[in-house]
PDB file of C-alpha atoms in Angstrom:
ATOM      1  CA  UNK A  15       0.000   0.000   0.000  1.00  0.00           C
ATOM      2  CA  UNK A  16       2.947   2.498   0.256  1.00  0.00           C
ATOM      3  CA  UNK A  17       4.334   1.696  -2.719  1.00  0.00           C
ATOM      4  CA  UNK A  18       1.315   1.458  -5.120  1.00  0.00           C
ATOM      5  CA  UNK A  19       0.364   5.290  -5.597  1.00  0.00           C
ATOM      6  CA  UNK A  20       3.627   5.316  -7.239  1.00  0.00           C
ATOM      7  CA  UNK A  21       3.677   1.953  -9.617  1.00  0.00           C
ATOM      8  CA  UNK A  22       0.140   4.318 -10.252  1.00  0.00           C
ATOM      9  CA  UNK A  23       1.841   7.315 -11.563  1.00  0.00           C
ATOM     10  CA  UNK A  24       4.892   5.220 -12.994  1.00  0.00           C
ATOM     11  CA  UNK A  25       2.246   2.635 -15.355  1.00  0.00           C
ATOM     12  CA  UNK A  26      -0.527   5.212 -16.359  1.00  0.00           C
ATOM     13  CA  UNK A  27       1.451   8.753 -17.036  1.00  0.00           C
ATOM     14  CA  UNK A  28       5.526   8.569 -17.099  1.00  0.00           C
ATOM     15  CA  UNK A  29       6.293   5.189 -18.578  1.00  0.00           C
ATOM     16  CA  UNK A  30       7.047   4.681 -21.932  1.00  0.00           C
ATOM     17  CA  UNK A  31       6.001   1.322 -22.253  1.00  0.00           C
ATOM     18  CA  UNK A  32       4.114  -1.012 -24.602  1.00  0.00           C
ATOM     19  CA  UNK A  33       1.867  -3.880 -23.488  1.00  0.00           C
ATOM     20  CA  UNK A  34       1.937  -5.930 -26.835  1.00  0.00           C
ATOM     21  CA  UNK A  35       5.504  -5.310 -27.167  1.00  0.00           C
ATOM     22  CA  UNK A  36       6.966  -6.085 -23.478  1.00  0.00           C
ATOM     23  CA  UNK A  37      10.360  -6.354 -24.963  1.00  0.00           C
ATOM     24  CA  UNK A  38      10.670  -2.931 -27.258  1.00  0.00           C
ATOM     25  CA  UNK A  39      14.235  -1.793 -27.432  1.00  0.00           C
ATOM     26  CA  UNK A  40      12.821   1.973 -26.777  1.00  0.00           C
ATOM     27  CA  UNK A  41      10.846   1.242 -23.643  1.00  0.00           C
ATOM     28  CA  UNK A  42      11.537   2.965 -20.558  1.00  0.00           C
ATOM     29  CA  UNK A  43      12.739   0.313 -18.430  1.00  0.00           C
ATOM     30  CA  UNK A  44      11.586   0.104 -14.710  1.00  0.00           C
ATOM     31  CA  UNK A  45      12.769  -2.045 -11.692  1.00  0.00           C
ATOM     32  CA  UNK A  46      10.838  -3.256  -8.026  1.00  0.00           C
ATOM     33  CA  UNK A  47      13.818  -3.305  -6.130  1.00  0.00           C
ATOM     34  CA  UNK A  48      12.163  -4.257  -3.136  1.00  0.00           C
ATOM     35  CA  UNK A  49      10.824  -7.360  -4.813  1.00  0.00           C
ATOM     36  CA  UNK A  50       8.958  -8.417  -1.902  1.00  0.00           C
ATOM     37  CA  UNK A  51       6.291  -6.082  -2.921  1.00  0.00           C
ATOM     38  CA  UNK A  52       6.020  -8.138  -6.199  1.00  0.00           C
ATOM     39  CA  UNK A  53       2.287  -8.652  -5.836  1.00  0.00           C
ATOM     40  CA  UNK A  54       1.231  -4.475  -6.211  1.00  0.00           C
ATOM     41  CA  UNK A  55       3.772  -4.732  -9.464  1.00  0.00           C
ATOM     42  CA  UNK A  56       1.446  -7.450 -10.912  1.00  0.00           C
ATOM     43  CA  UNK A  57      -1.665  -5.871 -10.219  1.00  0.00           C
ATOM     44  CA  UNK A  58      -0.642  -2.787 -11.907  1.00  0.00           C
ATOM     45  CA  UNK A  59       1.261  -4.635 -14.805  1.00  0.00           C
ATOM     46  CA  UNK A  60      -2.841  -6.520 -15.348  1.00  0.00           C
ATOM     47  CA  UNK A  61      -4.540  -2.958 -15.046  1.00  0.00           C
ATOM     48  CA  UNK A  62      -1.998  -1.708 -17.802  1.00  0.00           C
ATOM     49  CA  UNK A  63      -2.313  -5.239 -20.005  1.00  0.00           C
ATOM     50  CA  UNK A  64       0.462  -7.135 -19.519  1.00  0.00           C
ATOM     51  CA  UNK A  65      -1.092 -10.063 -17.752  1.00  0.00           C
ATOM     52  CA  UNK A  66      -4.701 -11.067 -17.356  1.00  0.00           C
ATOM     53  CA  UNK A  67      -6.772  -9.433 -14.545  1.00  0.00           C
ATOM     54  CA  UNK A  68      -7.668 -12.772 -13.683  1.00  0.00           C
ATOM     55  CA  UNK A  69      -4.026 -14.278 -12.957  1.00  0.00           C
ATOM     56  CA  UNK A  70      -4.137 -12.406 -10.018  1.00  0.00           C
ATOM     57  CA  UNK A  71      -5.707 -14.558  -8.282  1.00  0.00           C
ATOM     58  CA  UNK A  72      -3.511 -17.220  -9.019  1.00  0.00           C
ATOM     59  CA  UNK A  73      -0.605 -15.110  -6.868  1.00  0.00           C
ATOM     60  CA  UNK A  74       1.521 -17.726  -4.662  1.00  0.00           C
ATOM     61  CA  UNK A  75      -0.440 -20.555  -6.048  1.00  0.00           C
ATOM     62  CA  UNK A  76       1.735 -23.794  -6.937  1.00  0.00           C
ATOM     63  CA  UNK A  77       2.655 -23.420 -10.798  1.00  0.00           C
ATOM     64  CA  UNK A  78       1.965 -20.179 -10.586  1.00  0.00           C
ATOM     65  CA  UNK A  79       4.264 -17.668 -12.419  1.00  0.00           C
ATOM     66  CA  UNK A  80       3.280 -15.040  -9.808  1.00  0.00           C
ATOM     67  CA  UNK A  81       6.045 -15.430  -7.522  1.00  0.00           C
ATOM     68  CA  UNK A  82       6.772 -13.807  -4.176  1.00  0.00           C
ATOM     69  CA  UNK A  83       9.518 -11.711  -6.417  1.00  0.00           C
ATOM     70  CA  UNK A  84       9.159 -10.806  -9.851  1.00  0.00           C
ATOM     71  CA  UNK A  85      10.860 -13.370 -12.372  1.00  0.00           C
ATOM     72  CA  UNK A  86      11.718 -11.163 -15.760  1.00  0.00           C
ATOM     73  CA  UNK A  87      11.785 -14.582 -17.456  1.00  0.00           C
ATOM     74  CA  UNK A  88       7.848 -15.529 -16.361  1.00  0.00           C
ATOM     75  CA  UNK A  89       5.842 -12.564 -16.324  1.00  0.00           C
ATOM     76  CA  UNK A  90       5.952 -10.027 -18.916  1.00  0.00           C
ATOM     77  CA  UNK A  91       7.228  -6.242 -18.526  1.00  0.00           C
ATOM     78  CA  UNK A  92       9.485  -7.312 -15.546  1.00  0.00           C
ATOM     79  CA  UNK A  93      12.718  -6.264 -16.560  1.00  0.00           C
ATOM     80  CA  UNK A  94      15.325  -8.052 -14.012  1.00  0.00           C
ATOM     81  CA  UNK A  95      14.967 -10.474 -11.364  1.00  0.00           C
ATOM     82  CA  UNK A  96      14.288  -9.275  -7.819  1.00  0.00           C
ATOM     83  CA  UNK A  97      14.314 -10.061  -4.471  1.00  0.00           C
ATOM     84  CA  UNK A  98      18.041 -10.516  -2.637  1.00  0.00           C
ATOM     85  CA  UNK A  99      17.378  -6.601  -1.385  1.00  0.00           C
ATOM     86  CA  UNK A 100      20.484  -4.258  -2.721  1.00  0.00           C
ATOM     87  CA  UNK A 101      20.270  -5.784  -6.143  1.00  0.00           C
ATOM     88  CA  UNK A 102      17.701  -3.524  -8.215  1.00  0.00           C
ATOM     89  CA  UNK A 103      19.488  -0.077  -7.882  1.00  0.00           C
ATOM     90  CA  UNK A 104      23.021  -1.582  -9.192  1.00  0.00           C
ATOM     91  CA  UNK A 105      20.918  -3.250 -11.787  1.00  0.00           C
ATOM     92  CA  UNK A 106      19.247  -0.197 -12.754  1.00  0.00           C
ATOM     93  CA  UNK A 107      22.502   1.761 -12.822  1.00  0.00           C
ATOM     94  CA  UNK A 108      24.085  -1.005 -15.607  1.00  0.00           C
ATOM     95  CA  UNK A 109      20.465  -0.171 -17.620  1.00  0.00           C
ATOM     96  CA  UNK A 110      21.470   3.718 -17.606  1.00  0.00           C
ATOM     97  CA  UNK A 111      24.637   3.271 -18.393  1.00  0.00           C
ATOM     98  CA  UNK A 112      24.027   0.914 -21.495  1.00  0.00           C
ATOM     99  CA  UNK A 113      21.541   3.318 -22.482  1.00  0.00           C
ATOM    100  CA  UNK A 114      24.517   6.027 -22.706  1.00  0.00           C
ATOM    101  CA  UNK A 115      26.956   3.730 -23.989  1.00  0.00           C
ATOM    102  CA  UNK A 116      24.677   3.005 -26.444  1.00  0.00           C
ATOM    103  CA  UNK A 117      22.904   6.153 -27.829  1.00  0.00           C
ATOM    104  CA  UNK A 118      19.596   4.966 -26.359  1.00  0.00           C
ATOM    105  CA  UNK A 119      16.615   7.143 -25.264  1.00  0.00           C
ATOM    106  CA  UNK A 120      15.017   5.286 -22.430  1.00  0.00           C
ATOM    107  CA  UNK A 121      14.866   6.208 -18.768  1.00  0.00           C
ATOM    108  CA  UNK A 122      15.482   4.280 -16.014  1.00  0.00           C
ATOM    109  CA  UNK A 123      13.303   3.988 -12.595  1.00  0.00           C
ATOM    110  CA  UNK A 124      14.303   2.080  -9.682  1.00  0.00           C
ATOM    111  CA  UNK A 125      12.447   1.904  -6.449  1.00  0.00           C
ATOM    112  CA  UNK A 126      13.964   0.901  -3.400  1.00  0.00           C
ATOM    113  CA  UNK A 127      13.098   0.089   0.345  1.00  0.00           C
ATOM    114  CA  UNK A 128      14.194   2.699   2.919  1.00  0.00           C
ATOM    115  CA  UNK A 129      15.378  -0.401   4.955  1.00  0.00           C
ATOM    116  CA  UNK A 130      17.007  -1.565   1.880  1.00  0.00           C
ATOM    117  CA  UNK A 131      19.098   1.642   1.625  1.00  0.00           C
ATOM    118  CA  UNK A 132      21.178  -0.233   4.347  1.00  0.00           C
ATOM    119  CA  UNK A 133      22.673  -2.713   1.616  1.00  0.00           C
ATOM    120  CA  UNK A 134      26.575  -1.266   1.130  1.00  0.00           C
ATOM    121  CA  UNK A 135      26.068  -2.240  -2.535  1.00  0.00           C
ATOM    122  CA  UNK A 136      23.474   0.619  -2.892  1.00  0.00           C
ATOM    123  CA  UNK A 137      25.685   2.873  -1.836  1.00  0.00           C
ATOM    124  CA  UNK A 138      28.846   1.622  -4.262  1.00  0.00           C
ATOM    125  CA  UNK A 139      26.144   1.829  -7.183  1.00  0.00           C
ATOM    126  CA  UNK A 140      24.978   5.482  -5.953  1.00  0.00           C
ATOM    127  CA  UNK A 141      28.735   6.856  -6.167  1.00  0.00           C
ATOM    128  CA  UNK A 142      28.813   5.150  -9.896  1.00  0.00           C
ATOM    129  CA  UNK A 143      25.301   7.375 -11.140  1.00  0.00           C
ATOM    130  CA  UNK A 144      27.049  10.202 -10.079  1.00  0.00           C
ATOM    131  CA  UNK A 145      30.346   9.362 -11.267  1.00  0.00           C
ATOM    132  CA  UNK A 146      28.703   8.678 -14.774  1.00  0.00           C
ATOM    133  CA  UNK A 147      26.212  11.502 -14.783  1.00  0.00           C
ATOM    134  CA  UNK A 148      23.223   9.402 -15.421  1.00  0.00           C
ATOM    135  CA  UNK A 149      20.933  12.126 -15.895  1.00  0.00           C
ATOM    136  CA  UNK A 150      18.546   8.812 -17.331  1.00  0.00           C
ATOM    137  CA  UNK A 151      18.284   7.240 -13.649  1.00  0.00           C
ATOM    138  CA  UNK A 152      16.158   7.735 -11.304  1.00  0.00           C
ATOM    139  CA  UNK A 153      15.548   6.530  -8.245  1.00  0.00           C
ATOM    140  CA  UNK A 154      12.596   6.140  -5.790  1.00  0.00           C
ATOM    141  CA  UNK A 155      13.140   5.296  -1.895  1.00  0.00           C
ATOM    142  CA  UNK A 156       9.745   4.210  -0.558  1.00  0.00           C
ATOM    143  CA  UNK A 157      10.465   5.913   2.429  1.00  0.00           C
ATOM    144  CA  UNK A 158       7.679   3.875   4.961  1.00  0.00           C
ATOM    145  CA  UNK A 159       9.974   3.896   7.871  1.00  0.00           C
ATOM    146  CA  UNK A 160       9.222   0.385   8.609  1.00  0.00           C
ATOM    147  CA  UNK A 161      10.791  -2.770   7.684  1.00  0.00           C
ATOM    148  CA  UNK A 162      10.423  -6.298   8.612  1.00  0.00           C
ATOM    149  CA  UNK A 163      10.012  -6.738  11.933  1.00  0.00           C
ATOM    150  CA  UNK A 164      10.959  -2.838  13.576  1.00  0.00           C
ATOM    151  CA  UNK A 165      10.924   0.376  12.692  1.00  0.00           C
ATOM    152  CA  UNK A 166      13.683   1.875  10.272  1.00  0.00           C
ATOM    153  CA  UNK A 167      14.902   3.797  13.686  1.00  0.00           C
ATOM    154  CA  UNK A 168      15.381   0.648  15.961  1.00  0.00           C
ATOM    155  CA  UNK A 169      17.665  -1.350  13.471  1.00  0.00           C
ATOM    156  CA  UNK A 170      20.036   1.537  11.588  1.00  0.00           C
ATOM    157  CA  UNK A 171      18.097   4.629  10.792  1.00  0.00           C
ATOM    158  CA  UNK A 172      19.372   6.326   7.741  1.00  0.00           C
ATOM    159  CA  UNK A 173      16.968   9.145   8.145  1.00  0.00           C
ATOM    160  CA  UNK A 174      17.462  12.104   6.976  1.00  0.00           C
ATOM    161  CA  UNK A 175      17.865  10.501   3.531  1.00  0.00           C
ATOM    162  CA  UNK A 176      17.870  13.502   1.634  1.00  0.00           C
ATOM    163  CA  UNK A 177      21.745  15.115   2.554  1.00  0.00           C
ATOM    164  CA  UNK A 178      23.189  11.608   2.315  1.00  0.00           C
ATOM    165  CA  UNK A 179      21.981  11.618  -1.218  1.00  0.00           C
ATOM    166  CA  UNK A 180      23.206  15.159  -1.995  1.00  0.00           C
ATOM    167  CA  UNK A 181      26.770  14.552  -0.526  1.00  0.00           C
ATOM    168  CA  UNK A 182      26.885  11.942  -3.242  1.00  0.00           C
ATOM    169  CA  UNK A 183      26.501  14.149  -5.302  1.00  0.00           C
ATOM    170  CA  UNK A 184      22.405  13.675  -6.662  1.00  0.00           C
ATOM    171  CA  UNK A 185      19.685  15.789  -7.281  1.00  0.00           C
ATOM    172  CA  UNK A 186      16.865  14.726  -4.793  1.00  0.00           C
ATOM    173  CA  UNK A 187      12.597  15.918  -4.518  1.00  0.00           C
ATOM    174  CA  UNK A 188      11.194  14.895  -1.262  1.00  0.00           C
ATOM    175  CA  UNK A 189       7.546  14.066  -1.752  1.00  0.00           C
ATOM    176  CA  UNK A 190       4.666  13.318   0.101  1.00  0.00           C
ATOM    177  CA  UNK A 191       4.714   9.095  -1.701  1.00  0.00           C
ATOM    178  CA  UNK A 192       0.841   8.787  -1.372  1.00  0.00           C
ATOM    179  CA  UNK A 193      -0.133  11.956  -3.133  1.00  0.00           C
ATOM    180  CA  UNK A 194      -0.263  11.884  -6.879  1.00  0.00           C
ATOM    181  CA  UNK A 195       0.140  15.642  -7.287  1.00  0.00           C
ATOM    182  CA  UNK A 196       3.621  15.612  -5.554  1.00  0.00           C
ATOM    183  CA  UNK A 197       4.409  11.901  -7.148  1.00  0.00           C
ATOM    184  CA  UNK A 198       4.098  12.863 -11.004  1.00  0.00           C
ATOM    185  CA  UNK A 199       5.669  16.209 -11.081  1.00  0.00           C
ATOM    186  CA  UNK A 200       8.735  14.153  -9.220  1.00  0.00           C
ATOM    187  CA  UNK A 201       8.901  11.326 -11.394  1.00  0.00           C
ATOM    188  CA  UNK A 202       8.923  13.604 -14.734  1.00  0.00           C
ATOM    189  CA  UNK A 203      11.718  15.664 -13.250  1.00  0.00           C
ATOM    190  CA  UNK A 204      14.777  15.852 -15.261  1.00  0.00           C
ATOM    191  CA  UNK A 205      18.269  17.564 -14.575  1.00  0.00           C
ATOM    192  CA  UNK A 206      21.834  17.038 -15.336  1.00  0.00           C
ATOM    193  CA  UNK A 207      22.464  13.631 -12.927  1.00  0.00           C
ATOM    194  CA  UNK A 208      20.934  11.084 -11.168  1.00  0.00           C
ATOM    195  CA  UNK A 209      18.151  12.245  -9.481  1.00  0.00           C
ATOM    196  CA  UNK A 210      16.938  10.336  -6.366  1.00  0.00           C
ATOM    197  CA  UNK A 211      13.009  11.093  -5.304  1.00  0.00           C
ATOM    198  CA  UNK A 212      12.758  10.466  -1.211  1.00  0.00           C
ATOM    199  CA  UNK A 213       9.070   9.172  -1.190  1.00  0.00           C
ATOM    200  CA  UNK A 214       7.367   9.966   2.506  1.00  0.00           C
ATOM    201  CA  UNK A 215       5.144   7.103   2.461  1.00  0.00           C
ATOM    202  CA  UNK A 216       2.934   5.115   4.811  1.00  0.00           C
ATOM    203  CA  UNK A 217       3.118   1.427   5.516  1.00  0.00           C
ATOM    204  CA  UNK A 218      -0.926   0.111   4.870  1.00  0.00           C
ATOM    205  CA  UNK A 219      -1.480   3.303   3.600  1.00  0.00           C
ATOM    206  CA  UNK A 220      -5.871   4.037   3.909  1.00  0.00           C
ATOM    207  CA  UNK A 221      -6.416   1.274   5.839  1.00  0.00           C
ATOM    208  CA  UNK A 222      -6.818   2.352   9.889  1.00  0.00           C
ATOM    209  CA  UNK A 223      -5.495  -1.194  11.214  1.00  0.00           C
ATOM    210  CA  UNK A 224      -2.990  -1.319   8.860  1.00  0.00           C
ATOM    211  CA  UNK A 225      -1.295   1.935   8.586  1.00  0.00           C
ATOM    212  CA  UNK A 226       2.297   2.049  10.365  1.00  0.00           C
ATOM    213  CA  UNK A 227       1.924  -1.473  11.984  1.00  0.00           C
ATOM    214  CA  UNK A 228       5.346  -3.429  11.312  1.00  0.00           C
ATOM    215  CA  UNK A 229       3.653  -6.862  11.563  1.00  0.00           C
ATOM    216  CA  UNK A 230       1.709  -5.962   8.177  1.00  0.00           C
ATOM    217  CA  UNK A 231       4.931  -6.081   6.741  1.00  0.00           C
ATOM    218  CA  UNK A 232       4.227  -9.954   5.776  1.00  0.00           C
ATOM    219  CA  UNK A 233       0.758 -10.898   7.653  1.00  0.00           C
ATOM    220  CA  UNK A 234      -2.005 -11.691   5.269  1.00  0.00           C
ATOM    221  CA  UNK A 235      -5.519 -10.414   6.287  1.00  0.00           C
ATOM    222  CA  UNK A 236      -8.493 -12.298   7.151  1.00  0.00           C
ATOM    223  CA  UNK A 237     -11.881 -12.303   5.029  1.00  0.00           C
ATOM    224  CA  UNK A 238     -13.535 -10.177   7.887  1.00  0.00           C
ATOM    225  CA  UNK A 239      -9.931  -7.619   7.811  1.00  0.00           C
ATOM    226  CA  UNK A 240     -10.067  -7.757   4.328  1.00  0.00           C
ATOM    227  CA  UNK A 241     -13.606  -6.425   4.040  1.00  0.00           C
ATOM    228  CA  UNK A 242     -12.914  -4.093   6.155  1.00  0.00           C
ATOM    229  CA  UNK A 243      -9.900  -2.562   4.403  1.00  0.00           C
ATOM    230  CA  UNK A 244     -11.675  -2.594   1.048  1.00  0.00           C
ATOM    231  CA  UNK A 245     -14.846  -0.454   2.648  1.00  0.00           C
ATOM    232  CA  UNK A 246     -12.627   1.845   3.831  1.00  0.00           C
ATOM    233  CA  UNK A 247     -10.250   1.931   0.486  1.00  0.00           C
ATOM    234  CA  UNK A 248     -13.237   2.537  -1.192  1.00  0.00           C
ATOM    235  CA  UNK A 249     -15.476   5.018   1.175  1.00  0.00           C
ATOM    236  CA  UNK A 250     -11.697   7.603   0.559  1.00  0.00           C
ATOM    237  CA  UNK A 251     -12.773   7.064  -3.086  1.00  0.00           C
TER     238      UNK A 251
END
């Protein structure tokens, strides 16, 4: 739920990307760092036509190519496997840096964890953007505050993200990550490096029992929870 406002605005306005064509060389290419969150990335890749609406459903299911992480080689409009957390952004950087190498137009979109901002290796692929001037990268930190099992501020709190970023030597918007107006204007951004967008999100975002409760991080609601959390989804409609 903190993440999903921003697959939104990624899917239905900034991506260059084409359905029927999963695989065209001039698509914008996008990664889910934080692969754990696979199952909002499939639900938005259905709304936009990649997959079926009704494979949903089929999510965790034995044969299923819905895994608990995206698998670029099952599910169309994946671009890289996910899931060992510190992978995506490095990933990502390699895309923006091919895309330079190679005379290429498409941007590049990562989003990270906060928690995963821990992993050293995001930090060795942050000093290469800059190093590069990937002005074709950018980055999103779901900024929840939460991770599995504590708060981002009982296990190694990075917070403030944003002056770490600039000492790097990025460009970084801090947004408010559940409100489309600051989201799209963010994500369209462009300037002469990497630019890094600190999203201020909310773990269970709209739903009162959820919201900033670290054991939603992984527990699956009930019939009775999840009626109640689609009522009140849908009475903020």
């Amino acid at each position: 739920m903190s993440v999903i406002d921003i697959l939104t605005a990624l899917y239905f306005r900034v991506l260059n990307v084409w359905p029927d064509q999963p695989k065209h060389p001039d698509r914008d290419r996008f990664v889910l760092s934080k692969g754990h969150t696979a199952c909002a990335l499939y639900v938005t890749l259905a709304k936009r036509g990649f997959i079926p609406e009704e494979e949903i459903s089929t999510f965790l299911q034995p044969h299923s190519r819905l895994n608990g992480h995206p698998n670029c080689n099952k599910v169309p409009g994946v671009e890289t496997n996910t899931g060992p957390l510190g992978h995506g952004l490095p990933v990502a950087v390699g895309m923006a840096k091919a895309a330079k190498l190679s005379g290429a137009g498409y941007h590049t979109y990562v989003v990270t964890g906060d928690g995963e901002m821990q992993e050293g290796s995001n930090w060795e692929a942050i000093m290469a953007a800059a190093q590069f001037k990937l002005d074709n990268l950018t980055l999103i930190i779901d900024h929840n505050r939460f991770q599995q099992g504590a708060a981002l501020a009982e296990t190694n709190d990075l917070a403030p993200l944003r002056p770490k970023l600039e000492a790097f030597g990025w460009e970084v918007t801090e947004i408010d990550g559940n409100n489309m107006g600051e989201i799209v204007p963010a994500l369209e951004r462009r300037g002469s490096g990497p630019h890094c967008i600190v999203a201020h999100t909310n773990k269970g975002h709209g739903i009162s029992f959820m919201q900033d409760r670290v054991e939603w991080h992984h527990k699956v609601p009930s019939k009775e929870q999840y009626e109640i959390a689609l009522a009140e989804l849908s009475e903020a409609l």
